[in-house]
mmCIF file with all atom_site columns, C-alpha atoms in Angstrom:
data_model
loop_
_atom_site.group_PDB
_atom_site.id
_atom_site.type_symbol
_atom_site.label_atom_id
_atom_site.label_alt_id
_atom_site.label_comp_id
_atom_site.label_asym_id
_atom_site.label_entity_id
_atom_site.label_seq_id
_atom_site.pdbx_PDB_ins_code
_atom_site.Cartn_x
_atom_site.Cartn_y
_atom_site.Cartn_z
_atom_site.occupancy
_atom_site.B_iso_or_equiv
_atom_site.pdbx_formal_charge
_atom_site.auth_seq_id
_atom_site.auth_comp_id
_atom_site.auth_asym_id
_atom_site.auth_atom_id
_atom_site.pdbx_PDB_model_num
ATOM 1   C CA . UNK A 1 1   ? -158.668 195.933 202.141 1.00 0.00 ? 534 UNK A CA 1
ATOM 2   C CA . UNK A 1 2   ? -156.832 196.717 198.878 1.00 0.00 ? 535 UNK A CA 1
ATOM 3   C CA . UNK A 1 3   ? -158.089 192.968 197.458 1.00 0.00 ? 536 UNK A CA 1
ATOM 4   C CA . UNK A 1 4   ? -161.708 194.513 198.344 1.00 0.00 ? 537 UNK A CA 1
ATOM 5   C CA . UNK A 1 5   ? -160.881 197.718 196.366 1.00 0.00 ? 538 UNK A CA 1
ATOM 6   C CA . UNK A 1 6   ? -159.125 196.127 193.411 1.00 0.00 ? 539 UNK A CA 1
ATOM 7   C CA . UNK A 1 7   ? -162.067 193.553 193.173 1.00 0.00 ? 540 UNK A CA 1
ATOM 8   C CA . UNK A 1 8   ? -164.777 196.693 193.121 1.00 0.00 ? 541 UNK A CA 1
ATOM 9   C CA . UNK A 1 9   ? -162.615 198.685 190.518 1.00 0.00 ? 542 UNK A CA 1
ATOM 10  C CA . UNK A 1 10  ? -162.075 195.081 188.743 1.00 0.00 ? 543 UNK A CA 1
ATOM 11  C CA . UNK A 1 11  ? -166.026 194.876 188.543 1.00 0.00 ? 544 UNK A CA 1
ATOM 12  C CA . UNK A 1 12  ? -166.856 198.269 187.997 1.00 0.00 ? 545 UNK A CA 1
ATOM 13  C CA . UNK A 1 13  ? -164.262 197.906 184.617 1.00 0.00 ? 546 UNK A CA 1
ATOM 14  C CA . UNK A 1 14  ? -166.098 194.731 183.417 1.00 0.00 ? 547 UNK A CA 1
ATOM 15  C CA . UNK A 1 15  ? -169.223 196.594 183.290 1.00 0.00 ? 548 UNK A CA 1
ATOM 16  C CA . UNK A 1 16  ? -170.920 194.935 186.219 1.00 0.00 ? 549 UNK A CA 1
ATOM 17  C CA . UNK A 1 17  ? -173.884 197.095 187.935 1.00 0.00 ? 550 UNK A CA 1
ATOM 18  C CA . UNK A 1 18  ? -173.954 197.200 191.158 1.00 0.00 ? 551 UNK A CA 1
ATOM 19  C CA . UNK A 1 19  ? -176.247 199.640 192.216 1.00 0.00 ? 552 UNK A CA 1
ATOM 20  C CA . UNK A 1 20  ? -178.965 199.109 189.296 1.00 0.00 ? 553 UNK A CA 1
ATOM 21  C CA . UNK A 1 21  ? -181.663 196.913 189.625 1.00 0.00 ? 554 UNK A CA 1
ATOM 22  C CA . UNK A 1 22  ? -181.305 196.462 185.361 1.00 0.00 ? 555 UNK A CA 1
ATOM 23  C CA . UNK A 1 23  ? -178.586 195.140 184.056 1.00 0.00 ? 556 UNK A CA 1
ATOM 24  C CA . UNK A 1 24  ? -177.450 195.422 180.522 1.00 0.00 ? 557 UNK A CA 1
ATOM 25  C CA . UNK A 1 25  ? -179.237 192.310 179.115 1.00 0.00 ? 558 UNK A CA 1
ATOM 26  C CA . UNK A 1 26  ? -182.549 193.654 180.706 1.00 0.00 ? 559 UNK A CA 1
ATOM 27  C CA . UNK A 1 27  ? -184.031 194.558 177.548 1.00 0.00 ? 560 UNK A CA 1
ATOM 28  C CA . UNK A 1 28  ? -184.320 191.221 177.027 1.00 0.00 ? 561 UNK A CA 1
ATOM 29  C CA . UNK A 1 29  ? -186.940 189.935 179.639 1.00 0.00 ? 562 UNK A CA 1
ATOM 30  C CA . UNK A 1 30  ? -189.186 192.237 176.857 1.00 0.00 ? 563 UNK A CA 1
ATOM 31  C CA . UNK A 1 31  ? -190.789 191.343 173.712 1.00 0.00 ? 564 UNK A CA 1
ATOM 32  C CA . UNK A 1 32  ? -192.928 192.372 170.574 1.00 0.00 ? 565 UNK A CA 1
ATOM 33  C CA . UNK A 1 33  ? -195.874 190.166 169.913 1.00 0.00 ? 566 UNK A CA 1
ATOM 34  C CA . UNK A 1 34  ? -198.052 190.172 166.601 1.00 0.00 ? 567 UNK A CA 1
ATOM 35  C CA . UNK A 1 35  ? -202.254 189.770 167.753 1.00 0.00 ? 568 UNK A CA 1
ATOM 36  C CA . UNK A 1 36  ? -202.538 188.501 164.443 1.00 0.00 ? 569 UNK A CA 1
ATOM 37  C CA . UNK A 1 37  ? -199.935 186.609 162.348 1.00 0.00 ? 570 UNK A CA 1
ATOM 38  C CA . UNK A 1 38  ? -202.129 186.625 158.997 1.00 0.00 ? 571 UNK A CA 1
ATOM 39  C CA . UNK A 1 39  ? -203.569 190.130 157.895 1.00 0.00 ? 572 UNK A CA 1
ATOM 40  C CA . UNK A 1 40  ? -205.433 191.235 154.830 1.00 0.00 ? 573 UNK A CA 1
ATOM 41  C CA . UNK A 1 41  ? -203.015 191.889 151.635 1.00 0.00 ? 574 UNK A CA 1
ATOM 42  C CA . UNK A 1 42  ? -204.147 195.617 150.344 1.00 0.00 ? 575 UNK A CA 1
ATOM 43  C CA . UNK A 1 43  ? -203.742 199.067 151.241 1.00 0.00 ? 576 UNK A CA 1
ATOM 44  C CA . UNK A 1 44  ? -205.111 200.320 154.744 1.00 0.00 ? 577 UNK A CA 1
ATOM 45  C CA . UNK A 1 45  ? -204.055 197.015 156.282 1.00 0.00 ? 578 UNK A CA 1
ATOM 46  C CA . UNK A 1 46  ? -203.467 197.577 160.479 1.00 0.00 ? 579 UNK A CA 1
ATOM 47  C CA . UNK A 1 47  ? -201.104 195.542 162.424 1.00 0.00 ? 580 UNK A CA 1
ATOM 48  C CA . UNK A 1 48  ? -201.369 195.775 165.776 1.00 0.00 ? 581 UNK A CA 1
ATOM 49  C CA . UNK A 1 49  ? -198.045 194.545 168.252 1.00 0.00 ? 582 UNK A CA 1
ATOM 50  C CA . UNK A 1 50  ? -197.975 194.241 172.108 1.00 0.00 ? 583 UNK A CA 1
ATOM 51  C CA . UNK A 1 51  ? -194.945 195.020 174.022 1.00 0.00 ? 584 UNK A CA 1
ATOM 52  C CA . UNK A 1 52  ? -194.710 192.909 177.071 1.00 0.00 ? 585 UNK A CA 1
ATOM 53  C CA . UNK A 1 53  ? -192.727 192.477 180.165 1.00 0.00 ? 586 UNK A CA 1
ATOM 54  C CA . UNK A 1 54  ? -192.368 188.537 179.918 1.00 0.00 ? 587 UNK A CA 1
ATOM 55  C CA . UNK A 1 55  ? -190.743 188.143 183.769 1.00 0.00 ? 588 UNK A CA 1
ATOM 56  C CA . UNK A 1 56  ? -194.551 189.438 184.907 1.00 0.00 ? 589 UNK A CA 1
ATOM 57  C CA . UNK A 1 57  ? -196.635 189.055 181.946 1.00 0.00 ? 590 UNK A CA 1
ATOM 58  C CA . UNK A 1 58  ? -197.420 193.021 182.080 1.00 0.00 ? 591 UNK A CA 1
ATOM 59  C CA . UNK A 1 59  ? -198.043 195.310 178.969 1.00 0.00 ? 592 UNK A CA 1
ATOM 60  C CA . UNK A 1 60  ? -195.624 198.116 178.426 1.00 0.00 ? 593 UNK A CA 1
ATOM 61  C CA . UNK A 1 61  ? -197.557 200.961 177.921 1.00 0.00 ? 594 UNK A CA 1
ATOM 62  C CA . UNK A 1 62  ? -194.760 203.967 177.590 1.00 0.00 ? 595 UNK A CA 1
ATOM 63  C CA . UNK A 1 63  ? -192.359 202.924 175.037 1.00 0.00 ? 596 UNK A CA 1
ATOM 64  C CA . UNK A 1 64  ? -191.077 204.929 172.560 1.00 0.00 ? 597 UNK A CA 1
ATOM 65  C CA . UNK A 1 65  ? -190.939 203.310 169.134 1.00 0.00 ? 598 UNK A CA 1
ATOM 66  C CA . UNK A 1 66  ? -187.977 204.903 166.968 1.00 0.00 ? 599 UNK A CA 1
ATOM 67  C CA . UNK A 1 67  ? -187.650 202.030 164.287 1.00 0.00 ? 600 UNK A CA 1
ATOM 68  C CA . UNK A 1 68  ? -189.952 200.719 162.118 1.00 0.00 ? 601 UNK A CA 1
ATOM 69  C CA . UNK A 1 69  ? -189.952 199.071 158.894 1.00 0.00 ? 602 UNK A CA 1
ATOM 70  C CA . UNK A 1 70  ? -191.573 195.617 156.965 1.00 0.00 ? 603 UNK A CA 1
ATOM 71  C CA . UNK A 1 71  ? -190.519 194.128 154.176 1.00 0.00 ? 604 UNK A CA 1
ATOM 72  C CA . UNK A 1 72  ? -190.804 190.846 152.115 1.00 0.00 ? 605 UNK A CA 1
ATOM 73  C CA . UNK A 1 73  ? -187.639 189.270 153.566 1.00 0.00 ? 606 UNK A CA 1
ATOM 74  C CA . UNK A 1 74  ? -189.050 186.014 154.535 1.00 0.00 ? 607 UNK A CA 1
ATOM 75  C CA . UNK A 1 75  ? -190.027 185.701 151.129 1.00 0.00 ? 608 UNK A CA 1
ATOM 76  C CA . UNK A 1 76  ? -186.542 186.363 149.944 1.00 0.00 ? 609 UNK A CA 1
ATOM 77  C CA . UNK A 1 77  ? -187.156 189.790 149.013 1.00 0.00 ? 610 UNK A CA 1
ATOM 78  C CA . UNK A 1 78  ? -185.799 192.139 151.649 1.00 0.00 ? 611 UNK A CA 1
ATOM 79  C CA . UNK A 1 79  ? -186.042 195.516 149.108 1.00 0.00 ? 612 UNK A CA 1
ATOM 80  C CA . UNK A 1 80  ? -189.649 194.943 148.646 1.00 0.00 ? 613 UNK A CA 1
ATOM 81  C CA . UNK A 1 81  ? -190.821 197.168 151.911 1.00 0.00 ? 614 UNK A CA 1
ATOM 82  C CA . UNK A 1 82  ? -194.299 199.081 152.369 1.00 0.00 ? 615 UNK A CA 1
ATOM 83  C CA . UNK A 1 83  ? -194.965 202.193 153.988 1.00 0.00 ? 616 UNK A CA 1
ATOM 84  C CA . UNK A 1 84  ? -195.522 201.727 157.853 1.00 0.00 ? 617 UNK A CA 1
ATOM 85  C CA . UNK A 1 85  ? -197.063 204.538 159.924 1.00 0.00 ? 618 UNK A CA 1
ATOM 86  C CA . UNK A 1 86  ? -197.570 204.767 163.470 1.00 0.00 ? 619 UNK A CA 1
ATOM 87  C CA . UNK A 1 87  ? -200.978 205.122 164.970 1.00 0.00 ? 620 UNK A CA 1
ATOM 88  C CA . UNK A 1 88  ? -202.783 206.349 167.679 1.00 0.00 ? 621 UNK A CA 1
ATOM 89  C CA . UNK A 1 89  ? -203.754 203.765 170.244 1.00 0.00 ? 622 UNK A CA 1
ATOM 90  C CA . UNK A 1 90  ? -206.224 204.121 173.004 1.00 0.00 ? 623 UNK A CA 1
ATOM 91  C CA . UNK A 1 91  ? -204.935 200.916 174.140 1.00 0.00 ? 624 UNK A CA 1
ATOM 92  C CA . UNK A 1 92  ? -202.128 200.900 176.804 1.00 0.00 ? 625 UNK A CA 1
ATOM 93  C CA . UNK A 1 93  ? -198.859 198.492 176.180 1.00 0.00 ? 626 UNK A CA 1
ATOM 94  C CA . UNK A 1 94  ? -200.492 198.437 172.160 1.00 0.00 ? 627 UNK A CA 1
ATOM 95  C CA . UNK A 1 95  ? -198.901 199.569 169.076 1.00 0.00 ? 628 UNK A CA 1
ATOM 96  C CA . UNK A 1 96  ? -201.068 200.163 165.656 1.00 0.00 ? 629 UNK A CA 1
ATOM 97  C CA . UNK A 1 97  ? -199.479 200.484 162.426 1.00 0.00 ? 630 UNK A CA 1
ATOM 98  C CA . UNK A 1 98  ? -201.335 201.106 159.344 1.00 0.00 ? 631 UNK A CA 1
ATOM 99  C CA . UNK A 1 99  ? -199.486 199.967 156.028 1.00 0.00 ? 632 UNK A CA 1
ATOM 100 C CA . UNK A 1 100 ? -199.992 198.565 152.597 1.00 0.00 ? 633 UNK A CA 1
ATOM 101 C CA . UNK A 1 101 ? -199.186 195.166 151.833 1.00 0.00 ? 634 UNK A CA 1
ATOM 102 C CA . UNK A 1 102 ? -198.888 195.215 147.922 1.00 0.00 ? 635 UNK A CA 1
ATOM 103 C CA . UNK A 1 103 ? -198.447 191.078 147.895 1.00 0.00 ? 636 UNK A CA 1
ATOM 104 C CA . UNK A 1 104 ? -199.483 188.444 149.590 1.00 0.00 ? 637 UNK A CA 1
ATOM 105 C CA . UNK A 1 105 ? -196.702 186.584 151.350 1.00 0.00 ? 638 UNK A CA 1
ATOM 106 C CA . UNK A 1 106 ? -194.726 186.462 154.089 1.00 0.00 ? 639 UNK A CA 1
ATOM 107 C CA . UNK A 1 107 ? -193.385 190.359 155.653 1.00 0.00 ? 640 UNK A CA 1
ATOM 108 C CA . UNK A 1 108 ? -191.107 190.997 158.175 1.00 0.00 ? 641 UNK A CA 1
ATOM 109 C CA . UNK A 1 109 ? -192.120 193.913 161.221 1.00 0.00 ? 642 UNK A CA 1
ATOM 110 C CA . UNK A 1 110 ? -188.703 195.318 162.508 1.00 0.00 ? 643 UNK A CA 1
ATOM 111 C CA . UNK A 1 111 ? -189.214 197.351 165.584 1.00 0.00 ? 644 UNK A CA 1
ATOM 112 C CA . UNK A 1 112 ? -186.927 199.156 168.461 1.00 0.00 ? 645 UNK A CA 1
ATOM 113 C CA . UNK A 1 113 ? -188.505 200.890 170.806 1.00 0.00 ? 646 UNK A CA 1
ATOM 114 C CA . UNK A 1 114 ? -187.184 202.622 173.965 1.00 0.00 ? 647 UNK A CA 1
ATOM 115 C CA . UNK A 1 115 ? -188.560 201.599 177.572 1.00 0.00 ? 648 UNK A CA 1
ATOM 116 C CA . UNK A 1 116 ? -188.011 204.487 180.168 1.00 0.00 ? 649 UNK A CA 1
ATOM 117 C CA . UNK A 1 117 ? -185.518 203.163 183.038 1.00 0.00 ? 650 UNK A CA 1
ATOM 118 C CA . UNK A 1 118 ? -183.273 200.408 180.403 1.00 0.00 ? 651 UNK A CA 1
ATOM 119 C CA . UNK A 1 119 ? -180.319 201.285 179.513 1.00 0.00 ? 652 UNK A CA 1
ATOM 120 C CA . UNK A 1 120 ? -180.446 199.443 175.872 1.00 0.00 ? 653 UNK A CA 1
ATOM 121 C CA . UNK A 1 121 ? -183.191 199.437 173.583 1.00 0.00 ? 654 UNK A CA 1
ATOM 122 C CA . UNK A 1 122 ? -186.062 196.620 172.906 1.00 0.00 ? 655 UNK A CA 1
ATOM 123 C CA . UNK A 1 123 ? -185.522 194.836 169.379 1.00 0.00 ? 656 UNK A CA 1
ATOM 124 C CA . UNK A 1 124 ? -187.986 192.591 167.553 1.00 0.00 ? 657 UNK A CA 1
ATOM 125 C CA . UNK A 1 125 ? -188.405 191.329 164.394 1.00 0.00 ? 658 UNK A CA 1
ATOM 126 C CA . UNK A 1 126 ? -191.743 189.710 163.802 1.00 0.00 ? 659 UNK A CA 1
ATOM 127 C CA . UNK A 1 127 ? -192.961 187.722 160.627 1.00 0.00 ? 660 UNK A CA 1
ATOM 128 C CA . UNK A 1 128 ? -196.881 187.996 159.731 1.00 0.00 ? 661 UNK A CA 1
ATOM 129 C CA . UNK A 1 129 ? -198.699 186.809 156.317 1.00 0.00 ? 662 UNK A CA 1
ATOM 130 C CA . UNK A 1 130 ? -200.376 188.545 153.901 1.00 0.00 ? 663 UNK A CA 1
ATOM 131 C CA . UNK A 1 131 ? -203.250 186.804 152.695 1.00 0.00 ? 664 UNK A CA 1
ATOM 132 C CA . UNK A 1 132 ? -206.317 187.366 150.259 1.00 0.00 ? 665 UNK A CA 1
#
């Protein structure tokens, strides 16, 4: 009996969850998705992003996004960012930003969002193309 308990406090210590059906890495089985890689360089340019459940293929329709930013970084130029804002969407499980892309190029989309029930937050990082 005292090898059971030992074992259960030995688990409980490494961080092991027993009684949750997410574990720590859950937050993993989800990811961003661009709908378009290449957008139109100027101001008033939308990018839309999916979040999606990739163990069942389902959209994630109440996350809360809390990070945002893009920037030039695949390009080599990680201090040249644009503005990003947040739009509405009527679309459940989609996310609309509204920025402008000063150059054409490539731009990096850095998100974390927050998915009700996981302990850890979502992370992406998703390159798209400015073109003409």
């Amino acid at each position: 009996m005292w090898r059971a308990l030992a074992l259960l406090l030995l688990l409980i210590g490494a961080g092991v969850t027993l009684a949750s059906p997410f574990g720590r890495d859950a937050s993993r089985h989800y990811a961003f998705e661009l709908i378009e890689r290449a957008v139109k360089q100027g101001y008033g340019t939308t990018i839309l992003v999916r979040l999606v459940d990739e163990r069942t293929g389902k959209l994630v329709p109440d996350a809360v996004l809390f990070i945002s930013r893009i920037d030039m970084s695949p390009d080599g130029m990680g201090a040249m960012t644009a503005p990003l804002e947040l739009q509405a969407d009527t679309l459940p499980g989609y996310y609309r930003f509204e920025t402008d892309l000063a150059m054409e190029g490539g731009w990096a989309l850095t998100l974390a969002a927050k998915i009700p029930g996981l302990p850890d937050p979502v992370q992406g990082r998703l390159v798209l193309q400015a073109v003409p």
